[in-house]
Coordinates of C-alpha atoms and ligand atoms in Angstrom, one line a residue:
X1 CA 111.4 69.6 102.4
X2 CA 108.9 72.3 101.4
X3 CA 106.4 70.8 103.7
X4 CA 108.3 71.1 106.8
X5 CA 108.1 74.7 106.4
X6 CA 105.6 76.5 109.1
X7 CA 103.7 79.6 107.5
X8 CA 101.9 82.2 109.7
X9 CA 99.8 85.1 108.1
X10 CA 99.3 87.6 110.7
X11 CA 96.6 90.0 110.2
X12 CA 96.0 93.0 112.4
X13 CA 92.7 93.9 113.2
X14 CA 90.9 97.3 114.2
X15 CA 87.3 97.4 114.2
X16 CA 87.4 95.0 110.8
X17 CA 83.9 93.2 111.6
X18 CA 82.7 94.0 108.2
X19 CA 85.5 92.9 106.3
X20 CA 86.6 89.5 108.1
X21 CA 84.1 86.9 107.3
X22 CA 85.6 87.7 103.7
X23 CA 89.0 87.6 105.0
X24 CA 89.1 84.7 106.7
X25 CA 87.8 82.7 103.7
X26 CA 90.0 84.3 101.4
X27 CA 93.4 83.1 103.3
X28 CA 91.6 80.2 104.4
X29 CA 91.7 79.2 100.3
X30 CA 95.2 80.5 100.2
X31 CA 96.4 78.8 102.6
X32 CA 94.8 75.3 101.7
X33 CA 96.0 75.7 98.0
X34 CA 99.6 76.2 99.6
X35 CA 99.7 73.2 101.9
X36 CA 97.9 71.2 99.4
X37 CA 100.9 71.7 96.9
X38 CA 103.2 70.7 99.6
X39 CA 104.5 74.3 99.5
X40 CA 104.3 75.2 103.2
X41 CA 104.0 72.6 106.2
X42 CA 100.1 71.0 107.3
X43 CA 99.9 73.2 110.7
X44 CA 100.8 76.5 109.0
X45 CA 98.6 79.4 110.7
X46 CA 96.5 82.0 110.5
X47 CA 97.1 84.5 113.1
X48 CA 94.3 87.0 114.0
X49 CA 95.4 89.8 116.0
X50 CA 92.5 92.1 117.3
X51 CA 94.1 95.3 118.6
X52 CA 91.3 96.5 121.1
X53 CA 88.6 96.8 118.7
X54 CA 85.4 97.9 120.2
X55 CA 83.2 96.0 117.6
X56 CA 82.3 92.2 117.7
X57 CA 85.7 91.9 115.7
X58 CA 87.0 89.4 118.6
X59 CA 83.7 87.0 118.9
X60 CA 84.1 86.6 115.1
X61 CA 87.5 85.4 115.5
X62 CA 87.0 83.4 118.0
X63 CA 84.1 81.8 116.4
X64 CA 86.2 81.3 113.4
X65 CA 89.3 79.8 115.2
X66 CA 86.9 77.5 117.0
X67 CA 85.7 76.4 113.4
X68 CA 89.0 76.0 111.5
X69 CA 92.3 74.5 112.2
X70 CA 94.1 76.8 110.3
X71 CA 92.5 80.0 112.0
X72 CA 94.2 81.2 115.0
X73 CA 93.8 84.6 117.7
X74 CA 95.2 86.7 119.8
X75 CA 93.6 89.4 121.9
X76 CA 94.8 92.7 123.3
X77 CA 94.0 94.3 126.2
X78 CA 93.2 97.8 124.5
X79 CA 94.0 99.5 121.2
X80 CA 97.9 99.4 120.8
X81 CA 98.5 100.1 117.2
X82 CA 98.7 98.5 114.4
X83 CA 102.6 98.1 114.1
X84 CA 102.7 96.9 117.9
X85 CA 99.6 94.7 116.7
X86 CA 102.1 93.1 113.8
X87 CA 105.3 92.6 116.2
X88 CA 102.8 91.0 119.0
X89 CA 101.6 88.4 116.5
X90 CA 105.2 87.9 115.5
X91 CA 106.6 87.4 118.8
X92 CA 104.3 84.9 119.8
X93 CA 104.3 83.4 115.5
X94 CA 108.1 83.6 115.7
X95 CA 108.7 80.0 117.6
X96 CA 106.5 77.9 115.6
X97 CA 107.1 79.9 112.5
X98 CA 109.9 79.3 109.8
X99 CA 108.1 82.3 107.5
X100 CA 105.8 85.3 108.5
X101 CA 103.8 86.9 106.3
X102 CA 101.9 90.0 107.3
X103 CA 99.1 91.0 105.5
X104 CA 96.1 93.9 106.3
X105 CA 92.7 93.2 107.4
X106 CA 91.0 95.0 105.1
X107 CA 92.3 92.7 101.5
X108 CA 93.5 95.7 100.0
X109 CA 97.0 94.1 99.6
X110 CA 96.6 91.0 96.8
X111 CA 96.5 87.5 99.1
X112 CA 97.4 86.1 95.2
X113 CA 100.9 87.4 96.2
X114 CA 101.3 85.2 99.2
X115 CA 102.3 82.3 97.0
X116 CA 104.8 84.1 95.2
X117 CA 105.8 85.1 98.5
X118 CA 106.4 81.5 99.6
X119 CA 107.9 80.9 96.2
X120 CA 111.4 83.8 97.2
X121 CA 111.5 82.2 100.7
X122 CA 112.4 78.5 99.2
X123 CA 114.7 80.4 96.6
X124 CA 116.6 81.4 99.6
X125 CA 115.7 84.9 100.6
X126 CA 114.7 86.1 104.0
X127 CA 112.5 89.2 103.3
X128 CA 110.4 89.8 100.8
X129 CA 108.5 93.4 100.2
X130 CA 105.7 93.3 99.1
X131 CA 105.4 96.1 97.0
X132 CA 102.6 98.1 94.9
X133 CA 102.9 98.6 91.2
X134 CA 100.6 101.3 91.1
X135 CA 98.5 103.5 93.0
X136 CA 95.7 104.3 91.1
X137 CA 93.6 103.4 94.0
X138 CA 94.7 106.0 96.0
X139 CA 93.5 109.5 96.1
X140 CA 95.4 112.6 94.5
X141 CA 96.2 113.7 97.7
X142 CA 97.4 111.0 99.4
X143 CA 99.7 109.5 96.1
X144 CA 101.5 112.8 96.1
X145 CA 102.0 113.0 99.9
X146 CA 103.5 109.2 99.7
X147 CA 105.6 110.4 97.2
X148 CA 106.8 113.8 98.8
X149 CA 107.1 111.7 102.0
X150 CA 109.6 109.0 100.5
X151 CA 111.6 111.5 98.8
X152 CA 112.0 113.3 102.0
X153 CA 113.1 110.0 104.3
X154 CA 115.7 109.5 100.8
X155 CA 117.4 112.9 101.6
X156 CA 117.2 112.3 105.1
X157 CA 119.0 109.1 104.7
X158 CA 116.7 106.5 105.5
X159 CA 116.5 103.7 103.7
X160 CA 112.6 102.3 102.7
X161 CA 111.3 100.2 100.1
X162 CA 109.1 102.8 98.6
X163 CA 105.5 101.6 97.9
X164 CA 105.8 98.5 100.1
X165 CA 103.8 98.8 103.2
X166 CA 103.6 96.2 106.0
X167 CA 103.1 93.3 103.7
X168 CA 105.7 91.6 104.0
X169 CA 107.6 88.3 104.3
X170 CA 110.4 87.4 107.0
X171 CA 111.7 84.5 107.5
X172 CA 112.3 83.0 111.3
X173 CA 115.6 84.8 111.6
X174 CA 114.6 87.7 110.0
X175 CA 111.8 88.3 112.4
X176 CA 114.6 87.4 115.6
X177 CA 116.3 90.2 114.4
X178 CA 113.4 92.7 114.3
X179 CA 112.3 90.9 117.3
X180 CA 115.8 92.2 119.3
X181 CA 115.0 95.8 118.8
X182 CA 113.9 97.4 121.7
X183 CA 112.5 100.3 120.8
X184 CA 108.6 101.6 122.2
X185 CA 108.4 104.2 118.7
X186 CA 107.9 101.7 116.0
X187 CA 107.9 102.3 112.2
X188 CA 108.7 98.6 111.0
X189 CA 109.3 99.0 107.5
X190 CA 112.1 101.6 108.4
X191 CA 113.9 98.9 110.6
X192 CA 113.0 95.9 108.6
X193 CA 116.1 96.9 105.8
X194 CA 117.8 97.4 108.9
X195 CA 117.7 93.9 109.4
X196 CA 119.3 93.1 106.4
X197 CA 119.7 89.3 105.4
X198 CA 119.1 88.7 101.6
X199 CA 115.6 90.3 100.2
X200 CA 113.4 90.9 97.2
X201 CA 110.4 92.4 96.6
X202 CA 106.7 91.0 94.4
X203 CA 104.5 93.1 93.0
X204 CA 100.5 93.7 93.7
X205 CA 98.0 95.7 92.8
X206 CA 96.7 97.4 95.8
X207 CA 92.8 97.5 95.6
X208 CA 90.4 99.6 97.3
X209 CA 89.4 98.7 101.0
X210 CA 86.5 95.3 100.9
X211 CA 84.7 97.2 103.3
X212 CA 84.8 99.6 106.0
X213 CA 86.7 102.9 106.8
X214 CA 90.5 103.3 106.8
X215 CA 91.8 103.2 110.4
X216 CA 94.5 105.5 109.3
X217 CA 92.7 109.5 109.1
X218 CA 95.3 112.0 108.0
X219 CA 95.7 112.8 111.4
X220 CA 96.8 109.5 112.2
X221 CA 98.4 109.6 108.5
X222 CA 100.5 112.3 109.4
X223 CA 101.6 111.3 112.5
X224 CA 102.8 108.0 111.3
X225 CA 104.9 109.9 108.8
X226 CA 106.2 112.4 111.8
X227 CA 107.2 109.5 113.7
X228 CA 109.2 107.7 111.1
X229 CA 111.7 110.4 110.3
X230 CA 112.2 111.1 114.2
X231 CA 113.0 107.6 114.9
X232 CA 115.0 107.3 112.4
X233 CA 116.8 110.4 111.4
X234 CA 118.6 113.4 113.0
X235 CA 118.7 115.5 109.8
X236 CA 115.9 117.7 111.4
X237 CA 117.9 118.6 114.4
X238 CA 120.9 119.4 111.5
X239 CA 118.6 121.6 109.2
X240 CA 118.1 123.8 112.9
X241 CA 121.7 124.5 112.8
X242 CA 121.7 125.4 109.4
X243 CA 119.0 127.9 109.8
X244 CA 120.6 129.4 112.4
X245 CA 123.8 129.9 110.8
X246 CA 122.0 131.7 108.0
X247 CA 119.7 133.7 110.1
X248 CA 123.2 134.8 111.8
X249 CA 124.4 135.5 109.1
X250 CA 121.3 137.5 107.9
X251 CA 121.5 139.5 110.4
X252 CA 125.3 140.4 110.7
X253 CA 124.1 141.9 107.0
X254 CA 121.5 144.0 108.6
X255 CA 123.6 145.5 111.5
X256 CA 125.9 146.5 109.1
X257 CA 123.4 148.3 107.1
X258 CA 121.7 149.7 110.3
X259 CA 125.4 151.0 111.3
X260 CA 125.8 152.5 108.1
X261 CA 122.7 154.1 107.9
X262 CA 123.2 155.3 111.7
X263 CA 126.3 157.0 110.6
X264 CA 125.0 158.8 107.6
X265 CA 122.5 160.7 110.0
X266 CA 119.2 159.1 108.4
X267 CA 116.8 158.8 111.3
X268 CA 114.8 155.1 110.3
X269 CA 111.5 155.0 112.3
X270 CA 112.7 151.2 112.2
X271 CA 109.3 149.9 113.2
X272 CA 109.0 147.3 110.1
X273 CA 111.6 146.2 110.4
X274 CA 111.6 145.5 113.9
X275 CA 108.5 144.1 113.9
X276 CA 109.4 141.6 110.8
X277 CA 112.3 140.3 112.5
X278 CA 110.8 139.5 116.2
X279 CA 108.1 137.7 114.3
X280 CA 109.9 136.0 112.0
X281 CA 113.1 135.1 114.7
X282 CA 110.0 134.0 117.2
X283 CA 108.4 131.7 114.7
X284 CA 111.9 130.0 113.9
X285 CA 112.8 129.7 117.4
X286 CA 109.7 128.0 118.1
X287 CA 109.9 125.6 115.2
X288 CA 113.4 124.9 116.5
X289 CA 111.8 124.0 119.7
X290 CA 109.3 122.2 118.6
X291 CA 111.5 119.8 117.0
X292 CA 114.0 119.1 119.7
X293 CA 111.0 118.9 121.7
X294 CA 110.0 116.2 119.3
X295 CA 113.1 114.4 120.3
X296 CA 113.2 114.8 124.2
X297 CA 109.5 113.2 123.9
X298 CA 111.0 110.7 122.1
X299 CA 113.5 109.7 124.6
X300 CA 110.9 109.8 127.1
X301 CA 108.5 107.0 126.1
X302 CA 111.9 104.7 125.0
X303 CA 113.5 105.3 128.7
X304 CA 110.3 104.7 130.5
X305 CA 110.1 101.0 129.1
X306 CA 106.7 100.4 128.8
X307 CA 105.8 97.0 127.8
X308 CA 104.8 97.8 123.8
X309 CA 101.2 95.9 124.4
X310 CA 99.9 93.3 126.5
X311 CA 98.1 90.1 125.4
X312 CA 95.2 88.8 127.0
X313 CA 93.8 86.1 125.8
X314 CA 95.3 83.9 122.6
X315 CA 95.4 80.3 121.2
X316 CA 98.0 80.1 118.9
X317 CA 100.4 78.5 121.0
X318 CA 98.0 76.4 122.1
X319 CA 97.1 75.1 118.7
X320 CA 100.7 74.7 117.8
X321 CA 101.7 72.3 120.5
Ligands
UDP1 N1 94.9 98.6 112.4 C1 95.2 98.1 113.7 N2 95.2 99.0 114.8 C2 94.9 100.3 114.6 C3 94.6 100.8 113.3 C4 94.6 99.9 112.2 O1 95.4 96.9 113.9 O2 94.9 101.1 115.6 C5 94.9 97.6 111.3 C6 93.6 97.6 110.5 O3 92.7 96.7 111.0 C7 94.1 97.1 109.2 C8 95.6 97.7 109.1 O4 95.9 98.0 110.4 O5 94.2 95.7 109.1 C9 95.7 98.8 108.2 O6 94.7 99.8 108.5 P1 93.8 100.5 107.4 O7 93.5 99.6 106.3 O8 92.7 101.2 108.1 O9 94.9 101.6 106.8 P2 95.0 102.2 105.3 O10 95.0 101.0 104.4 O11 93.8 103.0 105.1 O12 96.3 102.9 105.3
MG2 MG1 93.7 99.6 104.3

């Protein structure tokens, strides 16, 4: 029964010419162990996805899917992003595919998880997080920031697997699901609990990058994180009422003091206070803006409908048939 099973690894790829030689040979062993132990089916995949890189990333794939069987591509027309990059290889994995497993170029999640994977799809469960047990190989910075960063989504009411990135297993339904939401902002491992289905998590040790630089700076970083409490929660737009309720009722305090002062004939030059309160009240107004602003922009790129990426060139499907 086991063997029936189709497995796809898709791996996004930005600029990962460095790292994919080593890569591709170190799923390519995976994957042979796997269908030698008659734990996933003969033409399992895997599925290369080069998101616009601007380095011979591409030609190496290509030369590699020309050499193997079990190595597959797909081309973008431009950089899209590396969540678009994991639902394109999905949409076009998810009809040949009874499992998806979604893994980083760069083999700093452990392939060694794969199996065990593979292992909680055959006990019945449709998504499996793959999750970090530590993050030693992180900096200072960026381990506290993750942390902060899942506490705030908690409070906010999102639901995440904290620590468990975008390696992942779905299974075929799973991945439908996902598939059938339509939205242009995408922070997967927000809407992949929203799938629901029966899950479970492994646990790796998350190693340093093989080689090359991280694709995500903090820029990048922080607009990720941005992004994935707008999509997903309104609690910002809340806390703006809330502020305004107390700086109402901050001030209903300081008229009366004004008025009492007023009345007891002491003349207040007032310019401190004046000056406090315009900078203070323009600063809050503008955050308030900002944020709604967020929103509006938001709603925006969803209603324009913008196709999420295009594909130009692939051979998956071909391979598959
Ligand atoms: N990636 C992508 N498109 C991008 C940026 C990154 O496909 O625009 C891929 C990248 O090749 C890698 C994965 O996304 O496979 C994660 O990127 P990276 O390892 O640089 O992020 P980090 O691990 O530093 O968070
Ligand atoms: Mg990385």
């Amino acid at each position: 029964m086991n063997e029936n099973n189709v497995l796809t690894i898709i791996v996004p790829c930005y600029n990962e010419e460095p790292v994919l030689p080593e890569t591709v040979k170190e799923l390519t062993t995976i994957l042979n162990n796997l269908i030698t132990d008659k734990k996933v089916a003969a033409n399992s995949k895997i599925l290369f996805v080069n998101d616009g890189s601007k380095d011979k990333t591409w030609a190496l794939i290509s030369r590699h899917s020309a050499e193997s069987e079990l190595v597959t591509g797909l081309k973008f027309s431009r950089n899209y992003g590396h969540q678009n990059a994991l639902l394109a290889g999905m949409s076009v994995a998810v009809k040949y595919s009874d499992m998806m497993i979604t893994i980083d170029a760069d083999l700093q999640d452990d392939v060694n998880a794969i199996p065990k994977m593979v292992e909680k799809y055959h006990e019945g469960y449709d998504v499996v997080y793959g999750v970090r047990n530590s993050r030693k190989t992180d900096t200072f910075f960026k381990r506290r920031t993750a942390l902060a960063f899942y506490g705030l989504m908690r409070k906010m009411g999102v639901n995440l697997v904290p620590d468990s990135a975008d390696y992942r297993l779905l299974s075929k339904r799973a991945t439908e699901s996902l598939l059938a939401f339509k939205e242009r902002n995408l922070f997967l491992r927000g809407m992949v609990p929203l799938v629901g289905y029966r899950s479970t998590k492994v646990y790796y040790a998350r190693k340093e990058r093989f080689a090359g630089e991280s694709k995500y700076p903090l820029s990048k970083m922080l607009h990720f994180a941005l992004d994935g409490i707008t999509s997903f929660s309104i609690a910002p737009i809340h806390l703006i009422l809330y502020l305004g309720l107390l700086t109402v009722a901050v001030s209903i305090v300081c008229m009366i003091y004004v008025i009492v002062e007023k009345c007891l004939g002491h003349v207040v030059s007032g310019w401190s206070s004046l000056m406090i309160s315009i900078w203070l009240l323009g600063g809050i107004q503008l955050i308030s803006i900002s944020v709604i602003g967020e929103y509006i922009g938001k709603i925006f790129s969803e209603v324009k409908h913008r196709p999420r990426f295009t594909i130009e060139a692939e051979n998956y499907t071909e391979k598959m048939k």
